[in-house]
Amino acid sequence: QWQSRIMYHHWKKQRAADMAAHGGCTDMAAFSRLASAKDGAPDGLEAVMPTIYIKQLPDEVIRAHFHFGVLNRPHSVKTLLQTPELAARVPEEYVFIAETDHVLMQPLPNLATPDKAAAFVFGYMHAGSHVDWVVKRYWPEGSYKDVQPVGPSPCIIHKAQLSKFVDDWLDFSLGLRSNADAESVIQGWVQEMWGYSIAAAKHGVRHELVRDFQIEPSAYARGTQLAEKYYIYHYTYGLEFKLNGQPQGVNQIGEWSLDKRHYGGAFPPKGLLEPPPQGATPAAVWLTGAFNEAINADPTWPESKALGTIGWRRECASEAQVAAHALGRKLIGSSWTWAGIKSLTFVDHCELKTPWGKGFKWGLILRQTTLYTTIVPEVTTILCDATNKIA
């Protein structure tokens, strides 16, 4: 839900900017959150933004396809287009399909036409001869050469075009996800995207390839043209920096860290996202500002005890810090089960022995009030290197 709130804030902001610049006119006509839910039950966010609820795919279908919940995307779009009372709630001729971790950086014009959609170019979606047999399994007369390097999001498309292939989009995605052979050449997490691109190609739907549709920067992206060049910031990668402003390193959690994965079970905290350290990338500065702006503008943003951008890195506490903390002292020498697995042993102030051997660390999450103050042991959680939380 928190991602949807941030996305909706910036959609409203850019729509207002577009209308102000064009005498009250804009291509950004309306916003609809398409949410798949068990039995189509509301989750309360309809009070915050326009929401259309779809009854999600049955649990047994998701289980049979390796718990791939993304299959609810083509299922939801198909249900929307083919259910008259739901379709009536989206009367516009064109739809912009986006994801909750998309933040608009500037007003978005209609980049599509009745005969041609517009979509981002994904580097990992370029078809080669090695996938031709997969293409032909679902489109016997087709060729990999006709499959474009696109997915269903971000995409702007005329509803009549989308309706042509939405059935095949779902069917091909289900087939690919249950096809062990296809897994050898198409990674599982993009199989639904391939379902879309093959289905579109089969039905003759072509896309204008928009390279500047979005940006997906990591801590190593040093470009300065962000809002002036790109329409969308897609925060698919975590931004991980040392406190001196340098990248923390590949596959490392930063001393300063902004990553959506930190907030899988809680909202980002209001007013606690510290700005990135001096020397960090413009992308980190922009995204932190976008988060804080949306969070602080939302009067219904829930209270959260989650950390902000400081404190996620797993470092050993000192002996003195552990000795000064009542729970930390008790943990030393204790053993714990983890999901029934024996056992996790807190050897000393730093080392954690696991069933998989030694060399793991544990530490205290030390809260601080600003980026530059001294860390003090106001600890509410202990975080192990394996991301297991023990309170």
C-alpha positions in Angstrom: 0.0 0.0 0.0 2.7 2.5 0.8 4.1 2.3 -2.7 0.7 3.0 -4.2 0.4 6.1 -2.0 3.7 7.5 -3.1 2.9 6.7 -6.7 -0.5 8.4 -6.5 0.9 11.5 -4.9 3.3 12.1 -7.7 0.7 11.2 -10.4 -1.5 14.0 -9.0 1.4 16.4 -8.8 2.4 15.9 -12.4 -1.2 16.0 -13.6 -1.7 19.3 -11.9 1.6 20.7 -13.3 0.5 19.6 -16.8 -2.9 21.2 -16.5 -1.3 24.4 -15.2 1.1 24.5 -18.2 -1.6 23.8 -20.8 -4.6 25.9 -19.7 -6.4 23.1 -17.8 -5.7 20.4 -20.5 -3.8 17.2 -20.0 -3.5 13.6 -21.4 -3.5 12.3 -17.8 -7.2 12.0 -17.5 -7.8 9.7 -14.5 -6.1 7.3 -12.1 -7.3 3.8 -11.2 -5.5 1.4 -8.9 -6.2 -2.1 -10.1 -5.9 -4.4 -7.1 -6.3 -8.2 -7.1 -7.4 -9.5 -3.7 -8.8 -12.6 -2.2 -12.5 -12.7 -3.1 -12.1 -9.2 -4.5 -12.3 -7.8 -1.0 -11.4 -4.1 -0.4 -8.3 -3.3 1.6 -9.2 0.2 2.7 -7.1 2.1 0.2 -10.1 3.0 -1.9 -10.6 5.8 0.7 -7.3 7.3 -0.4 -7.3 6.7 -4.2 -9.7 5.4 -6.9 -9.4 1.6 -6.8 -10.9 -1.3 -8.8 -10.8 -4.6 -7.0 -10.5 -7.9 -8.9 -11.0 -11.4 -7.4 -7.5 -12.8 -7.6 -6.6 -16.1 -9.1 -7.4 -19.1 -6.9 -4.7 -20.1 -4.5 -4.3 -23.5 -6.1 -3.5 -21.8 -9.5 -0.8 -19.7 -7.9 0.6 -22.7 -6.1 0.7 -24.7 -9.3 2.7 -22.0 -10.9 5.4 -21.8 -8.2 3.6 -19.1 -6.2 4.1 -16.5 -8.9 1.7 -13.8 -7.8 2.6 -11.6 -10.8 0.2 -13.8 -12.9 -2.6 -11.7 -11.3 -1.5 -8.8 -13.5 -2.7 -10.2 -16.8 -5.6 -11.8 -15.0 -6.7 -8.5 -13.5 -6.4 -6.6 -16.8 -8.3 -9.3 -18.6 -11.1 -9.2 -16.0 -11.3 -5.4 -16.2 -11.6 -5.3 -20.0 -14.1 -8.2 -20.2 -16.4 -7.3 -17.4 -18.7 -4.5 -18.6 -19.4 -2.9 -15.2 -15.7 -2.7 -14.5 -14.7 -1.6 -18.0 -17.2 1.3 -17.7 -15.1 2.7 -14.8 -12.2 3.3 -17.3 -13.9 5.1 -20.2 -10.7 6.5 -21.6 -9.5 5.1 -25.0 -5.9 4.7 -23.8 -4.5 3.2 -20.7 -1.1 3.7 -19.1 0.0 0.5 -17.3 2.4 1.2 -14.5 3.7 -0.4 -11.3 3.5 0.7 -7.7 7.3 1.4 -7.6 7.0 3.9 -10.5 7.3 7.6 -9.6 6.5 10.1 -12.2 9.2 12.7 -12.7 7.4 14.9 -15.2 4.0 15.1 -16.9 3.4 12.1 -19.1 1.9 12.8 -22.6 0.1 10.1 -24.6 2.9 8.5 -26.5 0.7 5.9 -28.2 -1.6 6.0 -31.3 -4.6 3.8 -32.2 -2.2 1.6 -34.2 0.9 1.6 -32.1 1.5 1.3 -28.4 4.5 2.8 -26.5 6.7 0.9 -24.1 10.0 0.9 -22.4 13.0 -1.0 -23.8 14.2 -3.7 -21.4 17.8 -4.8 -22.0 17.1 -8.3 -20.7 14.0 -8.8 -23.0 15.8 -8.9 -26.4 14.8 -12.1 -28.1 17.4 -14.3 -29.8 17.4 -17.5 -31.8 17.9 -19.4 -28.5 14.3 -18.6 -27.5 12.7 -19.2 -30.9 11.5 -22.7 -29.9 9.7 -21.1 -26.9 8.0 -18.5 -29.1 6.9 -21.2 -31.5 5.4 -23.3 -28.7 2.9 -20.5 -28.1 2.9 -19.0 -31.6 3.7 -21.8 -34.1 3.8 -19.6 -37.2 5.8 -16.8 -35.4 9.4 -15.9 -35.0 11.6 -14.5 -32.3 12.5 -11.8 -34.7 9.0 -10.3 -34.3 9.0 -10.2 -30.5 9.9 -6.8 -29.2 12.0 -6.2 -26.0 9.0 -4.9 -24.0 6.8 -5.8 -21.1 3.4 -4.7 -20.0 4.8 -1.9 -17.9 5.5 0.9 -18.3 3.3 1.0 -21.4 0.7 3.2 -23.0 -1.8 1.4 -25.3 -5.2 1.8 -26.9 -7.7 -0.4 -25.1 -8.9 -1.9 -28.4 -5.3 -3.1 -29.1 -4.9 -4.5 -25.6 -8.2 -6.3 -25.9 -6.9 -8.2 -28.9 -4.3 -10.2 -27.0 -5.2 -10.0 -23.3 -6.4 -13.6 -23.4 -3.2 -14.9 -24.8 -1.1 -12.7 -22.5 -2.6 -14.6 -19.5 -2.6 -18.0 -21.2 1.1 -17.6 -22.4 2.2 -16.4 -19.0 0.5 -19.4 -17.3 2.1 -21.7 -19.8 5.6 -20.2 -19.5 5.5 -20.3 -15.7 4.7 -24.0 -15.7 7.2 -24.9 -18.4 10.5 -26.2 -16.9 12.1 -26.3 -20.3 11.4 -22.6 -20.9 13.0 -21.8 -17.5 16.3 -22.8 -19.0 16.3 -19.8 -21.4 13.8 -17.4 -19.8 14.3 -16.5 -16.2 11.2 -17.1 -14.1 10.7 -13.6 -12.8 10.3 -12.2 -16.4 8.1 -15.0 -17.8 4.9 -12.9 -17.5 6.7 -10.1 -19.4 7.5 -12.6 -22.2 3.9 -13.8 -22.1 2.9 -10.2 -22.9 5.5 -9.6 -25.6 4.9 -12.9 -27.5 1.1 -12.4 -27.3 1.4 -8.8 -28.6 3.6 -9.9 -31.5 1.2 -12.8 -32.4 -1.7 -10.3 -32.8 0.4 -7.7 -34.7 0.5 -5.1 -31.9 3.7 -3.1 -32.3 5.2 -0.7 -29.8 7.1 2.5 -30.1 10.3 1.7 -28.2 10.8 4.6 -25.7 14.2 4.4 -24.2 13.7 7.4 -21.9 10.4 6.1 -20.5 12.0 5.3 -17.2 15.3 5.2 -15.4 16.3 2.4 -13.0 19.5 3.6 -11.4 21.7 1.9 -8.8 24.2 3.5 -6.5 26.7 3.6 -9.4 24.5 5.6 -11.8 26.1 9.1 -12.0 23.8 10.7 -14.5 22.5 14.2 -13.6 19.6 14.5 -16.1 16.8 12.9 -14.3 13.5 14.8 -14.2 14.5 16.7 -17.3 15.0 13.5 -19.4 13.0 10.6 -18.0 9.3 10.3 -17.3 9.5 7.6 -14.5 11.8 6.7 -11.7 11.6 3.0 -11.2 13.1 2.2 -7.8 13.7 -1.5 -8.5 17.3 -1.3 -7.1 18.3 -0.4 -3.7 20.5 2.7 -3.2 23.4 1.7 -0.9 26.1 4.2 0.1 28.8 4.6 2.7 28.5 7.7 4.9 31.3 9.2 2.9 29.0 9.2 -0.2 30.7 6.4 -2.0 28.8 3.2 -3.1 28.8 0.6 -0.4 29.6 -2.2 -2.9 27.9 -4.8 -4.9 25.2 -6.8 -3.0 26.0 -4.8 0.2 23.5 -3.0 2.4 24.7 0.5 2.8 25.5 2.5 5.9 22.9 4.8 4.2 20.3 2.6 2.5 17.1 3.3 0.6 15.6 0.0 -0.6 11.9 -0.9 -1.0 12.7 -4.4 0.3 13.2 -2.9 3.8 9.5 -2.2 4.0 7.9 -5.4 3.1 6.1 -5.6 6.5 5.9 -1.9 7.5 5.5 1.6 6.0 8.6 3.8 5.7 8.5 6.1 8.7 7.2 9.6 8.5 9.9 12.3 8.7 12.7 9.8 9.3 14.2 9.3 5.9 17.6 10.9 6.3 18.9 12.6 3.1 21.8 10.8 1.4 25.4 11.7 2.5 27.3 14.4 0.5 28.7 12.8 -2.6 25.9 10.4 -3.2 24.3 10.3 -6.6 21.6 12.7 -7.8 19.2 9.7 -8.1 19.5 9.1 -4.4 18.9 12.7 -3.6 15.8 12.9 -5.9 14.2 9.6 -4.8 14.6 10.4 -1.1 13.0 13.8 -1.7 10.2 12.2 -3.6 9.6 9.7 -0.8 9.6 12.4 1.9 7.4 14.7 -0.1 4.7 12.1 -0.6 4.9 10.7 2.9 4.7 14.1 4.6 1.9 15.3 2.4 -0.3 12.3 3.4 -2.3 13.0 6.6 -3.4 9.4 6.8 0.1 7.9 6.5 0.3 5.2 9.2 2.7 5.4 12.1 5.7 3.1 11.6 8.5 1.9 13.8 10.6 0.9 10.8 14.0 2.4 10.4 14.6 5.2 8.0 17.7 5.2 5.8 20.2 4.7 8.6 20.7 1.5 10.6 20.1 -1.3 8.1 23.7 -2.4 7.6 24.5 -5.4 9.7 27.6 -4.7 11.7 28.8 -6.2 14.9 28.2 -4.2 18.0 31.1 -3.6 20.4 31.5 -5.5 23.6 30.6 -2.4 25.5 27.4 -1.7 23.5 26.2 -5.3 24.0 27.1 -5.1 27.7 25.1 -1.9 28.0 22.0 -3.5 26.6 19.9 -5.8 28.7 18.6 -8.1 26.0 22.0 -8.2 24.2 23.7 -9.4 27.4 21.1 -12.2 27.7 21.6 -13.4 24.2 25.3 -14.2 24.5 25.7 -17.9 24.8 22.0 -18.6 24.1 20.8 -20.9 21.3 17.6 -20.5 19.3 15.6 -22.4 16.7 14.8 -20.8 13.4 11.7 -22.1 11.6 12.2 -25.3 13.5 15.9 -25.5 12.5 18.4 -26.0 15.3 20.2 -23.9 16.1 21.4 -20.3 16.1 24.0 -19.7 18.8 25.1 -16.2 19.9 28.7 -17.0 20.5 29.9 -13.6 21.6 29.2 -9.9 20.9 29.7 -10.5 17.2 29.8 -14.1 16.1 26.7 -16.2 15.2 27.0 -19.9 14.8 24.4 -21.5 12.5 23.6 -25.0 11.2 25.6 -23.9 8.1 28.7 -23.1 10.0 30.5 -20.1 11.5 31.3 -16.8 10.1 27.9 -15.2 10.5 27.5 -11.9 12.3 24.8 -10.4 14.5 24.5 -6.9 15.8 22.3 -4.3 17.4 20.3 -2.0 15.3 21.4 1.3 16.7 19.0 4.2 16.2 20.2 7.8 15.7 18.5 11.1 15.2 20.5 12.5 12.3 23.0 11.3 9.8 25.9 12.9 11.6 25.2 12.3 15.3 26.7 9.7 17.6 25.0 6.4 17.6 23.3 5.6 20.9 22.0 2.3 22.1 18.3 2.9 22.0 17.7 -0.6 20.6 14.4 -2.3 20.0 15.4 -5.0 17.6 18.4 -7.3 17.1 19.2 -8.1 13.5 21.2 -11.2 12.4 23.2 -11.4 9.3 20.7 -13.8 7.8 18.0 -11.1 8.2 16.2 -13.1 10.9 14.7 -10.8 13.5 14.7 -11.8 17.2 13.0 -9.4 19.6 
